[in-house]
Short mmCIF file of C-alpha atoms in Angstrom, two decimals:
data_model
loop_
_atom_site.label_atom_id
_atom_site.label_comp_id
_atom_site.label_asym_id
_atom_site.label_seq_id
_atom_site.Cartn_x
_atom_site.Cartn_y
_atom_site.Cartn_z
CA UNK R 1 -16.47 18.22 -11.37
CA UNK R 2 -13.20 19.53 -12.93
CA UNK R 3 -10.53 20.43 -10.19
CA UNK R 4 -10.48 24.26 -11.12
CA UNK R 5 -14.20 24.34 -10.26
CA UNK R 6 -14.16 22.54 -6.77
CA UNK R 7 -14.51 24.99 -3.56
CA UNK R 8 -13.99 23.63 -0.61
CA UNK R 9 -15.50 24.06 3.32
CA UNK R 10 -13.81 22.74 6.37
CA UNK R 11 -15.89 22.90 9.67
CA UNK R 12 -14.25 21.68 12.98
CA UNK R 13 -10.37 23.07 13.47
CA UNK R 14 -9.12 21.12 16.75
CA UNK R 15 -6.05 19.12 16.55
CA UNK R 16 -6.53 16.71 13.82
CA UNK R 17 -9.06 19.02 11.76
CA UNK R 18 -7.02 22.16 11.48
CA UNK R 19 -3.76 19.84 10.38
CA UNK R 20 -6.42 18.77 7.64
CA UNK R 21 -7.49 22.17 6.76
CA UNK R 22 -4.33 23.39 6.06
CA UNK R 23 -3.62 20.30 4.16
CA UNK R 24 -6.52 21.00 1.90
CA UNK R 25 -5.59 24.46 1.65
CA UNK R 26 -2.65 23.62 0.15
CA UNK R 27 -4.28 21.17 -2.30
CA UNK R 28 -7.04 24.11 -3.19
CA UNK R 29 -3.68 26.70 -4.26
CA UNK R 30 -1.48 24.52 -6.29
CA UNK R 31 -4.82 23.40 -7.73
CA UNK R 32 -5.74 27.02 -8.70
CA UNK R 33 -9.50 26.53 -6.52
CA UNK R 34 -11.07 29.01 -4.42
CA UNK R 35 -9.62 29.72 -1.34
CA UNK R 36 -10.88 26.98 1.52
CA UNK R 37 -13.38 28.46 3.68
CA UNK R 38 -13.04 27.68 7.56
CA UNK R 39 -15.45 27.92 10.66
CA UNK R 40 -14.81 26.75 13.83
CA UNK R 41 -16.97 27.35 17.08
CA UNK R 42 -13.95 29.27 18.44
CA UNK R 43 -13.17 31.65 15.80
CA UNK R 44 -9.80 32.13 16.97
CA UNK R 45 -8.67 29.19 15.14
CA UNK R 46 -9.99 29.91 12.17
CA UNK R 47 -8.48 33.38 11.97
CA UNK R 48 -5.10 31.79 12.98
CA UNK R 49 -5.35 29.57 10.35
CA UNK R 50 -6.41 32.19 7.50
CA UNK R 51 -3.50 34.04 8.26
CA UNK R 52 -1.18 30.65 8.01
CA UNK R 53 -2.69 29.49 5.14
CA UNK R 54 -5.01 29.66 1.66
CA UNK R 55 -8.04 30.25 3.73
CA UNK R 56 -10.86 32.45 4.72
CA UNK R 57 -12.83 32.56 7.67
CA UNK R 58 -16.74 31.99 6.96
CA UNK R 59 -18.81 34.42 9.02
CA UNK R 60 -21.64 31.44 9.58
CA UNK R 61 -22.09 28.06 9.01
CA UNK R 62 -24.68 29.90 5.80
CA UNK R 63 -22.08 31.42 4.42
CA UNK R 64 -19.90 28.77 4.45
CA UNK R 65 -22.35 26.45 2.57
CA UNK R 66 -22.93 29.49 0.35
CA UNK R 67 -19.45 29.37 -0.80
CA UNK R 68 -18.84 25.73 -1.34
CA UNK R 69 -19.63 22.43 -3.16
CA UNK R 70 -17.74 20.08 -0.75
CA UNK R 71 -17.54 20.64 3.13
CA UNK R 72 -15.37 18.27 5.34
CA UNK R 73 -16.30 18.18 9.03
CA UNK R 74 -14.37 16.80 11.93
CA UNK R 75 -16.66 17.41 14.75
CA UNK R 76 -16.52 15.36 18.29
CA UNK R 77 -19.78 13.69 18.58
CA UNK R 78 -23.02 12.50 17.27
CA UNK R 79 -24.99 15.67 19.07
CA UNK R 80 -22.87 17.79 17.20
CA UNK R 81 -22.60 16.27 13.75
CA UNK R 82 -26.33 16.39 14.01
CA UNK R 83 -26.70 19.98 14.91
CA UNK R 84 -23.76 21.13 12.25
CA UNK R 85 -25.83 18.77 9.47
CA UNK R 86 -29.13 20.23 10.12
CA UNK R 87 -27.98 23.68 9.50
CA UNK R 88 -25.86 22.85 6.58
CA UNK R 89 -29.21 21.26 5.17
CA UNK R 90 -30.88 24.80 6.62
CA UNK R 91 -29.30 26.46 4.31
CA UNK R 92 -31.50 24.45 1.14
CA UNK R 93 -28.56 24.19 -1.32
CA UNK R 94 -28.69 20.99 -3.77
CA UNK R 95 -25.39 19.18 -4.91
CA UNK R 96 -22.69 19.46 -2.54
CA UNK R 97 -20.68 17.27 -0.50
CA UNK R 98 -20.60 16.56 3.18
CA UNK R 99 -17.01 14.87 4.01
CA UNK R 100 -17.90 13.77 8.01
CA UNK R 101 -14.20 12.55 9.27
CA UNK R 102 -15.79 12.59 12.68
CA UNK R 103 -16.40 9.34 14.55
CA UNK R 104 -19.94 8.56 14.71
CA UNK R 105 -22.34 5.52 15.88
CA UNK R 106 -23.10 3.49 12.13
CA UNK R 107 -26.80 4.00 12.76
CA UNK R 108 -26.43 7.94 13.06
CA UNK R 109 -24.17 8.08 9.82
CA UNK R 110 -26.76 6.19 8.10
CA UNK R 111 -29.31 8.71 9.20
CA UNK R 112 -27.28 11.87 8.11
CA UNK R 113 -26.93 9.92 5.00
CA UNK R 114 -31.07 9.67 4.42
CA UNK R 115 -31.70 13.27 5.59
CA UNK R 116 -28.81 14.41 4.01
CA UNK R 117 -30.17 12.64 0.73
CA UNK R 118 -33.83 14.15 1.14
CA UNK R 119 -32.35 17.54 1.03
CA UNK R 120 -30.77 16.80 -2.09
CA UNK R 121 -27.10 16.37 -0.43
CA UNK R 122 -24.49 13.82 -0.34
CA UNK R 123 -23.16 12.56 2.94
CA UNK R 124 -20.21 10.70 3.20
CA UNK R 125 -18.75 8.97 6.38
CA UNK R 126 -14.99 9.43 6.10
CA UNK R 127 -13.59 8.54 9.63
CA UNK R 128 -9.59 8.96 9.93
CA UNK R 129 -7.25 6.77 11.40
CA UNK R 130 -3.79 8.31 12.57
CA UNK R 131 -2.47 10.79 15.11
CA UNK R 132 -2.20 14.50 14.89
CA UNK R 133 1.45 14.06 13.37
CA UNK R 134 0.12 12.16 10.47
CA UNK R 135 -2.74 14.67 10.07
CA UNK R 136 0.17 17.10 10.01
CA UNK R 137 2.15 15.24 7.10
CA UNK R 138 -0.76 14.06 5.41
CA UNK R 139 -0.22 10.61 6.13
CA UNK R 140 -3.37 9.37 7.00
CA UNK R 141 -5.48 6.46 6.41
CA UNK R 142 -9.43 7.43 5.39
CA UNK R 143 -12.58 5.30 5.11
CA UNK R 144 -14.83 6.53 2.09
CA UNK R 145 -18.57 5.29 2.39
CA UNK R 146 -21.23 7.01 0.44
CA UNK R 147 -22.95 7.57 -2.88
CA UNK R 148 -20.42 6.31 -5.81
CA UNK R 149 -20.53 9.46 -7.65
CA UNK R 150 -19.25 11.36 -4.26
CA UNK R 151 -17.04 8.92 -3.79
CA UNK R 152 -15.45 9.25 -6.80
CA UNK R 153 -14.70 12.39 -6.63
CA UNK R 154 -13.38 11.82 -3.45
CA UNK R 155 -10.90 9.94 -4.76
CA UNK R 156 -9.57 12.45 -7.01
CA UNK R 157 -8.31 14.88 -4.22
CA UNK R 158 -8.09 13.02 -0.95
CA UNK R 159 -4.87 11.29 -1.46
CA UNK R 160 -2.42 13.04 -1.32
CA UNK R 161 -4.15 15.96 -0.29
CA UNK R 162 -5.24 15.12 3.28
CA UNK R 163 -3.95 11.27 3.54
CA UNK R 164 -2.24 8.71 2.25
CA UNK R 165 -4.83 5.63 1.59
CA UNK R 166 -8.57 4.96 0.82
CA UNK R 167 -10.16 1.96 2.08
CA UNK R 168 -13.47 2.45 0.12
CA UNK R 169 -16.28 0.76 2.08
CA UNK R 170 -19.06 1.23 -0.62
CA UNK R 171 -22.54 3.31 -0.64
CA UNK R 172 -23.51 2.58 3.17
CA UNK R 173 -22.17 5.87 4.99
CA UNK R 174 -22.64 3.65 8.38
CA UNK R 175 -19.68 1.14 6.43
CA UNK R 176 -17.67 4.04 7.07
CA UNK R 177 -18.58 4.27 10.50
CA UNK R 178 -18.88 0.72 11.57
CA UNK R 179 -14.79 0.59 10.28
CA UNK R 180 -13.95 3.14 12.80
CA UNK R 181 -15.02 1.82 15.33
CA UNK R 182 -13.34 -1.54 15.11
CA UNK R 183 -10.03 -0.06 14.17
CA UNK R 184 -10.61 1.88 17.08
CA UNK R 185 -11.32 -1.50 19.15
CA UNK R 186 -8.09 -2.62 18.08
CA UNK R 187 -6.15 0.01 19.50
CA UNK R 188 -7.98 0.30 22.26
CA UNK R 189 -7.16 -3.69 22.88
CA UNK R 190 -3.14 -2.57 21.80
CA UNK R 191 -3.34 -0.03 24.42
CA UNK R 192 -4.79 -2.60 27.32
CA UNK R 193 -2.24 -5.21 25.97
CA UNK R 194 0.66 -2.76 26.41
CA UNK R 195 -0.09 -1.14 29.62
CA UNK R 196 -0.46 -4.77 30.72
CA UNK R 197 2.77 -5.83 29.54
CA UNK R 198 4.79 -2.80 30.31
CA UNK R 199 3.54 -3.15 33.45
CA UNK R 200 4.50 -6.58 33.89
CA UNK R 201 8.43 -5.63 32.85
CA UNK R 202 8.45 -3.18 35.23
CA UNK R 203 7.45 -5.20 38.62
CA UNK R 204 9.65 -8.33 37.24
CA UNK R 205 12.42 -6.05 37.09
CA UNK R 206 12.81 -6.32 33.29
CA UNK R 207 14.41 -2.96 31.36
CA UNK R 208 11.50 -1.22 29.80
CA UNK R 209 13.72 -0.14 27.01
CA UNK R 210 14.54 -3.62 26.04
CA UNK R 211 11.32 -4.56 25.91
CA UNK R 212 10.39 -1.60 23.61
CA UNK R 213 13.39 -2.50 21.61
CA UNK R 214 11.64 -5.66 21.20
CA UNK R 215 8.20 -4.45 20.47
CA UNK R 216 9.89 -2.14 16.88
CA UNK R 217 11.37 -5.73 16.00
CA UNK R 218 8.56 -7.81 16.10
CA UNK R 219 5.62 -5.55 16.22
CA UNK R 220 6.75 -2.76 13.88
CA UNK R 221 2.90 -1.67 13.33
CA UNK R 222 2.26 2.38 13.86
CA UNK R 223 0.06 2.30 17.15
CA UNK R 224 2.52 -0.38 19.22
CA UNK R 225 5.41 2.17 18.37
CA UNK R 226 3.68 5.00 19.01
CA UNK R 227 1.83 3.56 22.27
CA UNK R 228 4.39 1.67 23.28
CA UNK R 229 6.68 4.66 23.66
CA UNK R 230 4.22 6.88 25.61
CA UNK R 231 3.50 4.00 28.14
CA UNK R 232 7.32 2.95 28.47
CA UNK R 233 8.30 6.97 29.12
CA UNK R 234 4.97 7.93 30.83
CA UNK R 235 4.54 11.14 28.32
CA UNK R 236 1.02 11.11 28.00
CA UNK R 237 0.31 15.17 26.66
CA UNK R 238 -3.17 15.28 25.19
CA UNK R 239 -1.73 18.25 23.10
CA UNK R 240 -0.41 15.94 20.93
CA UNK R 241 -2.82 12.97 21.23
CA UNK R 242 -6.53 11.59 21.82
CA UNK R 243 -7.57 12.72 24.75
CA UNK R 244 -9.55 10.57 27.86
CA UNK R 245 -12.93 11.86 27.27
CA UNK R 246 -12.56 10.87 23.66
CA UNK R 247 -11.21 7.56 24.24
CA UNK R 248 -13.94 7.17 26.58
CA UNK R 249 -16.54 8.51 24.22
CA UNK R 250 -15.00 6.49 21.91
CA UNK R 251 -14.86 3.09 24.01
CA UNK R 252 -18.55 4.38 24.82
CA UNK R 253 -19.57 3.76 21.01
CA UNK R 254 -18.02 0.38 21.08
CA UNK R 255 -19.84 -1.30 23.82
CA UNK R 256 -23.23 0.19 22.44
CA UNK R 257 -22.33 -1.25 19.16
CA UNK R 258 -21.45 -4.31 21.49
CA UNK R 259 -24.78 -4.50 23.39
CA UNK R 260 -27.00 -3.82 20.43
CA UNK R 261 -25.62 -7.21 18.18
CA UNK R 262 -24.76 -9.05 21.79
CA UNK R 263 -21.30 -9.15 21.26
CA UNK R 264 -19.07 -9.27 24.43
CA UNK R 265 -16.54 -6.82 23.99
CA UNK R 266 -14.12 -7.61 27.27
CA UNK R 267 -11.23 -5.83 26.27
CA UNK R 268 -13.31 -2.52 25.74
CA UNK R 269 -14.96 -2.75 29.46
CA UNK R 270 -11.36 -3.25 31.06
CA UNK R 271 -10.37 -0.20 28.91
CA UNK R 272 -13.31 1.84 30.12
CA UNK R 273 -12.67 1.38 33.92
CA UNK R 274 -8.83 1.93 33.21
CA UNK R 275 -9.73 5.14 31.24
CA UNK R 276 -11.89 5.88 34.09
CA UNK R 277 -9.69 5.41 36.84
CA UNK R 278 -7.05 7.36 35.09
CA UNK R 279 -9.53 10.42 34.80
CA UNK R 280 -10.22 9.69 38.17
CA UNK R 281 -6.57 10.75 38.97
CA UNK R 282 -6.19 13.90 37.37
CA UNK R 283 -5.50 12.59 34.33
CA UNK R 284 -8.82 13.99 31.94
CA UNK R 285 -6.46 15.81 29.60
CA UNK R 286 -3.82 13.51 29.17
CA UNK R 287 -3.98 10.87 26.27
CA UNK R 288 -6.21 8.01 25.76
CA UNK R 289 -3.00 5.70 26.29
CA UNK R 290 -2.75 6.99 29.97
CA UNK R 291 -5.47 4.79 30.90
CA UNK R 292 -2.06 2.83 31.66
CA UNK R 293 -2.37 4.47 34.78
CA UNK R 294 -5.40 2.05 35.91
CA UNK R 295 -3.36 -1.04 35.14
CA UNK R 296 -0.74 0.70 36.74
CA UNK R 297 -2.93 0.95 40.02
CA UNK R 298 -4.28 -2.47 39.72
CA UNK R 299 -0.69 -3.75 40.06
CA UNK R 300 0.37 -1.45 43.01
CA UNK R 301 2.86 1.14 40.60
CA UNK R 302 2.50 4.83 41.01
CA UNK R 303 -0.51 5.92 38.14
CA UNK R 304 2.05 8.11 36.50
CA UNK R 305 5.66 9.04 35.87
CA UNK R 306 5.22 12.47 36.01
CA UNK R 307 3.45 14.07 33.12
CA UNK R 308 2.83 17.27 33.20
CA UNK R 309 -0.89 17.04 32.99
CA UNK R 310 -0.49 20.26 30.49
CA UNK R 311 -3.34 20.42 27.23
CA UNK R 312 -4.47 22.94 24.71
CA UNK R 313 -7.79 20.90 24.51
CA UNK R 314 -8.97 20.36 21.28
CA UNK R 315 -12.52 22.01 20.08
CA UNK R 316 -15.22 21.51 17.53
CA UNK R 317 -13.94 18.25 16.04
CA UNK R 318 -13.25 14.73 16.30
CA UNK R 319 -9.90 14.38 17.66
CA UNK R 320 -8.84 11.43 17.59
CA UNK R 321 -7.20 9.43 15.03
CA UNK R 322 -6.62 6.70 16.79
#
């Protein structure tokens, strides 16, 4: 498929998925393609971004598919990937992509993948990893898992259009998945390790901001410095961030996966009833990192330092990057 000729669909325009959009939008006009068609389940966002960027706004999912050859999706569960897939496949066009950067269970990726493939489609499970600032710069890291061919051409475009590295996990679209969600166990884990040790500084009397200092020395890795600084400064804003009902969707996934191979996943289960408690407290639009607050509890701190408790909640995609 020859640049010139690709046309592109983006479905789901919350916080990470309307970065991406506009991302690919600027890919499809230096590239001389068709102009990106957009839907989101609030069409305000789409119009907003048509009038920011090289899109249109698709009256209907139909239309949409009408239109293009690959469609990226960044929806926020399995419910509504399946719902959004079954009316793409309505629709009875042959040869296109479907680009799913949401974050899925493996087994329902692997089923989009065979119904997808029935239909005459190619699915691909293409999770992200990354905040909304490196959807923003383009900066983020993408699994590709699906049919070689698809893949392929996946390759050509992604980087440096919407990220800045592949990890190509083969022709299983539940690969795809399945790396998600253990990335996403490990910063789940940072997250629990952090509020745990920030916590500890702060009833031993040591200066948060030498211990952070300490943390970009030794542990200069993306999600302890951008972690660590929410939970040292208490800024949780979900605006910018994953928020708790994701995490906990999220942390959801990865005890299932847990439970179904009888793997103990300890960290996860503290996480959940931290994530829980934090929710408990007011804190459902805030961050995933402001589960802090439960370990906070736990050790007899105040939950929060005074965020602000403020969100534009996300909708129609999977928000979180991790």
């Amino acid at each position: 498929m020859a640049g010139s000729a690709r046309s592109f669909g983006f479905i789901g325009l919350g916080n990470m998925g309307s970065q991406m959009a506009y991302n690919l939008s600027t890919y499809a006009q230096k590239h001389l393609c068709t102009r990106v068609q957009v839907w989101n389940r609030s069409s305000a966002k789409s119009k907003q971004l048509a009038e920011d960027c090289y899109c249109d706004v698709a009256n209907s999912i139909q239309s949409l598919v009408q239109a293009c050859d690959i469609i990226h999706m960044c929806l926020p569960n399995d419910e509504v990937s399946r719902a959004i897939v079954d009316e793409i496949l309505a629709v009875k066009k042959q040869d296109i992509i479907l680009v799913d950067h949401s974050t899925l269970f493996p087994a329902t990726s692997k089923t989009l993948q065979e119904k997808a493939a029935q239909s005459g489609v190619v699915f691909c499970s293409c999770p992200i990893f990354g905040p909304p600032s490196a959807a923003k710069n383009a900066a983020l890291l993408i699994a590709v898992a699906g049919r070689e061919e698809a893949r392929d051409v996946l390759k050509g475009y992604i980087v440096p259009a919407i990220g800045k590295t592949i990890i190509d996990c083969g022709e299983d679209a539940s690969q795809g998945a399945l790396l998600k969600l253990l990335g996403n166990n490990c910063i789940l884990g940072t997250i629990e390790l952090l509020s745990e040790s920030f916590a500890l500084a702060e009833k031993t009397g040591f200066d948060v901001n030498r211990f952070y200092e300490f943390i970009q020395i030794h542990f200069p890795a993306p999600a302890w410095l951008n972690y660590g600084k929410k939970i040292r400064d208490g800024t949780f804003s979900g605006a910018t961030g994953f928020t708790i009902p994701g995490g906990m969707k999220d942390a959801g996934l990865i005890r299932r996966l847990g439970k179904e191979t009888a793997t103990p996943t300890p960290a996860i289960d503290q996480a959940w009833d931290h994530l829980a408690t934090a929710m408990a407290c007011g804190g459902e639009s805030l961050d995933w990192s402001a589960c802090a607050a439960g370990m906070r509890i736990a050790a007899g701190l105040y939950p929060f330092k005074g965020e602000d408790f403020s969100l534009l909640k996300a909708d129609d995609e999977d928000p979180n990057a991790g």
